[in-house]
Tab-separated table of C-alpha atoms in Angstrom:
chain	number	residue	atom	x	y	z
D	166	MET	CA	64.722	-35.789	-11.284
D	167	LYS	CA	62.785	-38.063	-8.971
D	168	SER	CA	61.193	-35.084	-7.269
D	169	LYS	CA	59.943	-33.776	-10.628
D	170	LYS	CA	58.376	-37.174	-11.434
D	171	PHE	CA	56.765	-37.299	-7.999
D	172	PHE	CA	55.383	-33.765	-8.400
D	173	GLY	CA	53.953	-34.666	-11.804
D	174	ILE	CA	52.242	-37.788	-10.446
D	175	VAL	CA	50.679	-35.821	-7.578
D	176	THR	CA	49.424	-33.141	-9.977
D	177	LEU	CA	47.856	-35.776	-12.226
D	178	LEU	CA	46.111	-37.456	-9.309
D	179	LEU	CA	44.710	-34.117	-8.101
D	180	PHE	CA	43.436	-33.300	-11.599
D	181	LEU	CA	41.659	-36.657	-11.897
D	182	THR	CA	40.124	-36.319	-8.421
D	183	VAL	CA	38.728	-32.850	-9.157
D	184	ASN	CA	37.223	-33.985	-12.477
D	185	MET	CA	35.566	-36.952	-10.811
D	186	VAL	CA	34.064	-34.992	-7.865
D	187	LEU	CA	33.035	-31.640	-9.323
D	188	PRO	CA	30.431	-32.806	-11.928
D	189	SER	CA	28.247	-34.234	-9.138
D	190	THR	CA	28.613	-31.377	-6.645
D	191	ILE	CA	29.111	-28.147	-8.552
D	192	PHE	CA	25.414	-27.500	-9.033
D	193	ALA	CA	24.816	-23.970	-7.767
D	194	HIS	CA	21.850	-23.438	-5.498
D	195	PRO	CA	20.497	-20.708	-3.219
D	196	GLY	CA	22.351	-22.149	-0.213
D	197	ARG	CA	19.610	-24.161	1.497
D	198	VAL	CA	19.009	-27.853	0.784
D	199	ASP	CA	16.958	-30.514	2.512
D	200	GLY	CA	18.253	-33.724	4.121
D	201	ASN	CA	18.595	-35.464	0.744
D	202	GLY	CA	20.409	-32.583	-0.915
D	203	GLY	CA	17.298	-31.458	-2.797
D	204	HIS	CA	16.918	-27.847	-3.889
D	205	TYR	CA	15.674	-25.628	-6.732
D	206	CYS	CA	18.225	-25.052	-9.492
D	207	ARG	CA	18.912	-21.311	-9.758
D	208	SER	CA	22.171	-21.103	-11.774
D	209	ASN	CA	24.403	-23.252	-14.041
D	210	CYS	CA	21.218	-25.135	-14.987
D	211	ASP	CA	21.873	-25.235	-18.754
D	212	LYS	CA	25.461	-26.342	-18.200
D	213	TYR	CA	24.337	-29.500	-16.432
D	214	GLY	CA	21.146	-30.144	-18.390
D	215	VAL	CA	18.747	-29.211	-15.589
D	216	PRO	CA	15.782	-26.902	-16.290
D	217	TRP	CA	15.826	-23.664	-14.333
D	218	ASN	CA	13.816	-23.733	-11.092
D	219	GLU	CA	13.514	-27.538	-11.212
D	220	TRP	CA	13.665	-29.460	-7.937
D	221	HIS	CA	16.626	-31.845	-8.039
D	222	SER	CA	19.438	-33.320	-5.905
D	223	ASN	CA	23.167	-32.598	-5.889
D	224	THR	CA	24.051	-36.068	-4.597
D	225	GLY	CA	22.373	-37.951	-7.430
D	226	SER	CA	19.971	-39.714	-5.058
D	227	ASN	CA	16.224	-39.376	-5.231
D	228	PRO	CA	15.407	-35.957	-3.763
D	229	SER	CA	12.476	-35.460	-1.467
D	230	SER	CA	9.312	-33.812	-2.763
D	231	PRO	CA	9.706	-30.047	-3.258
D	232	PRO	CA	8.171	-27.699	-0.690
D	233	PRO	CA	5.056	-25.786	-1.734
D	234	ALA	CA	5.853	-22.667	-3.721
D	235	PRO	CA	5.248	-19.421	-1.810
D	236	THR	CA	1.999	-17.681	-2.714
D	237	VAL	CA	2.029	-14.008	-3.695
D	238	ASP	CA	-0.762	-11.893	-2.213
D	239	ASN	CA	-1.837	-9.271	-4.763
D	240	SER	CA	-5.340	-8.685	-3.411
D	241	LYS	CA	-5.935	-5.243	-1.931
D	242	PRO	CA	-7.936	-4.727	1.255
D	243	ARG	CA	-11.347	-3.071	0.960
D	244	THR	CA	-12.479	-0.505	3.516
D	245	TYR	CA	-15.952	0.393	4.827
D	246	ALA	CA	-17.223	3.254	6.995
D	247	LYS	CA	-20.476	4.182	8.787
D	248	GLY	CA	-21.082	7.667	10.072
D	249	THR	CA	-23.176	8.722	13.070
D	250	SER	CA	-24.371	11.950	14.620
D	251	ALA	CA	-23.595	13.023	18.178
D	252	LYS	CA	-24.884	15.723	20.476
D	253	ARG	CA	-22.859	17.756	22.934
D	254	LYS	CA	-23.856	17.020	26.500
D	255	GLY	CA	-23.039	18.040	30.038
D	256	ARG	CA	-21.709	21.277	31.452
D	257	ARG	CA	-18.578	21.082	29.326
D	258	LYS	CA	-20.549	20.504	26.109
D	259	ILE	CA	-18.536	17.480	24.936
D	260	ALA	CA	-19.831	15.140	22.229
D	261	THR	CA	-18.636	11.570	21.701
D	262	ALA	CA	-18.931	10.291	18.145
D	263	LYS	CA	-18.750	6.544	17.562
D	264	LEU	CA	-17.167	6.067	14.140
D	265	ARG	CA	-17.604	2.535	12.792
D	266	TRP	CA	-15.147	1.150	10.259
D	267	LYS	CA	-14.270	-2.199	8.700
D	268	VAL	CA	-11.433	-3.597	6.610
D	269	LYS	CA	-11.983	-6.763	4.593
D	270	ASP	CA	-8.992	-8.777	3.365
D	271	ASN	CA	-7.657	-12.331	3.012
D	272	ASP	CA	-5.357	-11.764	5.978
D	273	SER	CA	-6.467	-11.309	9.590
D	274	LYS	CA	-4.400	-8.183	10.325
D	275	ALA	CA	-3.653	-4.871	8.647
D	276	LYS	CA	-2.310	-1.411	9.379
D	277	VAL	CA	-5.335	0.869	9.683
D	278	THR	CA	-5.462	4.672	9.755
D	279	VAL	CA	-8.591	6.740	10.426
D	280	LYS	CA	-8.541	10.430	9.465
D	281	ILE	CA	-11.190	12.797	10.830
D	282	GLN	CA	-11.797	15.972	8.837
D	283	LYS	CA	-13.841	19.067	9.649
D	284	LYS	CA	-15.868	20.957	7.075
D	285	VAL	CA	-14.519	24.507	6.920
D	286	LYS	CA	-15.769	27.539	5.031
D	287	SER	CA	-13.008	29.839	3.831
D	288	LYS	CA	-13.750	33.566	3.989
D	289	SER	CA	-10.877	34.443	1.651
D	290	ARG	CA	-12.106	31.971	-0.943
D	291	ALA	CA	-15.632	33.330	-0.624
D	292	LYS	CA	-14.357	36.880	-1.317
D	293	LYS	CA	-12.367	35.646	-4.285
D	294	LYS	CA	-15.370	33.828	-5.717
D	295	ALA	CA	-17.561	36.926	-5.301
D	296	ARG	CA	-14.927	38.972	-7.124
D	297	TYR	CA	-14.847	36.489	-10.029
D	298	LYS	CA	-18.628	36.654	-10.301
D	299	LYS	CA	-18.624	40.456	-10.336
D	300	LEU	CA	-15.992	40.584	-13.098
D	301	TYR	CA	-17.818	37.955	-15.120
D	302	LEU	CA	-21.062	39.937	-15.030
D	303	LYS	CA	-19.154	43.085	-15.942
D	304	TYR	CA	-17.424	41.713	-19.066
D	305	ARG	CA	-20.440	39.721	-20.193
D	306	LYS	CA	-22.345	42.951	-20.891
D	307	LEU	CA	-19.550	44.441	-23.033
D	308	ARG	CA	-18.981	43.804	-26.703
D	309	GLY	CA	-15.839	42.621	-28.410
D	310	LYS	CA	-13.894	39.365	-28.551
D	311	SER	CA	-11.456	40.338	-25.807
D	312	ASN	CA	-14.300	41.125	-23.395
D	313	LYS	CA	-16.061	37.859	-24.213
D	314	LYS	CA	-12.802	36.015	-23.639
D	315	ARG	CA	-12.386	37.688	-20.249
D	316	ALA	CA	-15.970	36.838	-19.354
D	317	ARG	CA	-15.337	33.157	-20.089
D	318	LYS	CA	-12.121	33.291	-18.064
D	319	TYR	CA	-13.813	34.693	-14.937
D	320	LYS	CA	-16.785	32.384	-15.311
D	321	LYS	CA	-14.448	29.390	-15.297
D	322	ALA	CA	-12.565	30.735	-12.276
D	323	TYR	CA	-15.874	31.328	-10.458
D	324	ARG	CA	-16.996	27.745	-10.991
D	325	LYS	CA	-13.604	26.311	-10.098
D	326	THR	CA	-13.214	28.148	-6.773
D	327	LYS	CA	-14.582	26.149	-3.835
D	328	THR	CA	-15.419	28.038	-0.674
D	329	VAL	CA	-15.813	24.886	1.444
D	330	PHE	CA	-13.087	22.307	2.109
D	331	TYR	CA	-12.248	19.636	4.671
D	332	LYS	CA	-9.433	20.103	7.170
D	333	THR	CA	-7.857	17.137	9.005
D	334	VAL	CA	-8.278	17.549	12.771
D	335	LYS	CA	-7.436	14.042	14.002
D	336	THR	CA	-5.429	11.060	12.708
D	337	ALA	CA	-5.775	7.728	14.505
D	338	ARG	CA	-3.155	5.111	13.608
D	339	TYR	CA	-3.982	1.593	14.759
D	340	GLY	CA	-0.837	-0.144	13.513
D	341	TRP	CA	-1.246	-3.909	13.047
D	342	THR	CA	-4.755	-4.659	14.234
D	343	GLY	CA	-7.490	-7.241	13.728
D	344	ILE	CA	-9.764	-6.794	10.713
D	345	ASN	CA	-12.646	-8.533	8.877
D	346	LYS	CA	-15.108	-7.259	11.488
D	347	TRP	CA	-16.757	-3.972	12.380
D	348	ARG	CA	-14.688	-1.832	14.727
D	349	ALA	CA	-15.462	1.519	16.365
D	350	TYR	CA	-13.326	4.546	17.125
D	351	LYS	CA	-14.665	6.932	19.774
D	352	TRP	CA	-13.782	10.569	19.236
D	353	LYS	CA	-14.605	13.422	21.586
D	354	THR	CA	-14.911	17.089	20.640
D	355	ARG	CA	-16.559	20.340	21.720
D	356	SER	CA	-16.761	21.890	18.265
D	357	LYS	CA	-20.079	21.541	16.475
D	358	SER	CA	-19.829	21.189	12.736
D	359	VAL	CA	-20.108	18.731	9.865
D	360	TYR	CA	-17.309	16.161	9.792
D	361	ARG	CA	-16.245	13.175	7.797
D	362	PHE	CA	-13.798	10.349	8.426
D	363	LEU	CA	-11.732	8.323	5.974
D	364	VAL	CA	-10.359	4.793	6.383
D	365	TYR	CA	-6.977	3.698	5.014
D	366	ALA	CA	-5.453	0.208	5.255
D	367	THR	CA	-2.286	-1.703	4.314
D	368	ASP	CA	-2.133	-5.500	4.544
D	369	THR	CA	0.842	-7.645	5.592
D	370	ALA	CA	1.951	-8.024	1.950
D	371	GLY	CA	2.225	-4.242	1.574
D	372	ASN	CA	-0.886	-3.794	-0.575
D	373	LYS	CA	-2.712	-0.526	0.062
D	374	GLN	CA	-6.488	-0.225	0.208
D	375	LYS	CA	-8.540	-0.743	-2.940
D	376	ASN	CA	-10.803	2.146	-1.982
D	377	ILE	CA	-10.849	4.928	0.611
D	378	ALA	CA	-14.063	4.544	2.566
D	379	ARG	CA	-15.589	7.755	3.930
D	380	ALA	CA	-18.663	8.695	5.886
D	381	ASN	CA	-20.087	12.005	7.101
D	382	PHE	CA	-21.332	12.790	10.595
D	383	ARG	CA	-22.525	15.878	12.440
D	384	ILE	CA	-21.758	17.219	15.905
D	385	ARG	CA	-24.727	19.249	17.197
């Protein structure tokens, strides 16, 4: 009988202790507080009458001033490019093209990629375009709705087919590199043609370039 009374008294004391301690310490937080117990309220805020995301203290003392809120970088880097012509020299006929590029952003570093593309004329596309032109001229002379419809079809295909396209011949990846100033990439080649290069960039916040800068250059 005495043991039951003792057990009941202990249970009552534990219940009172928990109710006295928990209201001042049960505030949930992201797990990191300052020296005065200050933190941003993230959960159970309504239960304890604290606005969500408000800086407060678990201990009831005056918390220190909140740290500055992290800034979100939504600005995209802008790219620039300047082309130049180069002439093949020496016995080996090698040309060195100096391709100037620039990335402008709020940060001082970015991942930069320079793609060099060669202008190529496709013989198969040229034959296909000549065929479309021949069929268009053929059906244009004939009468009837079906022939006129075919003429319009081949005329559209003739205009849509491009005999010249750009093929990527070199991709230079800088990785994290300094920006906000003009840089130069030196590229050597023996093949004379018309080229262009494109500049891509990604800043430290993960924002990709606002524009893809491009510039043409010729190897003579």
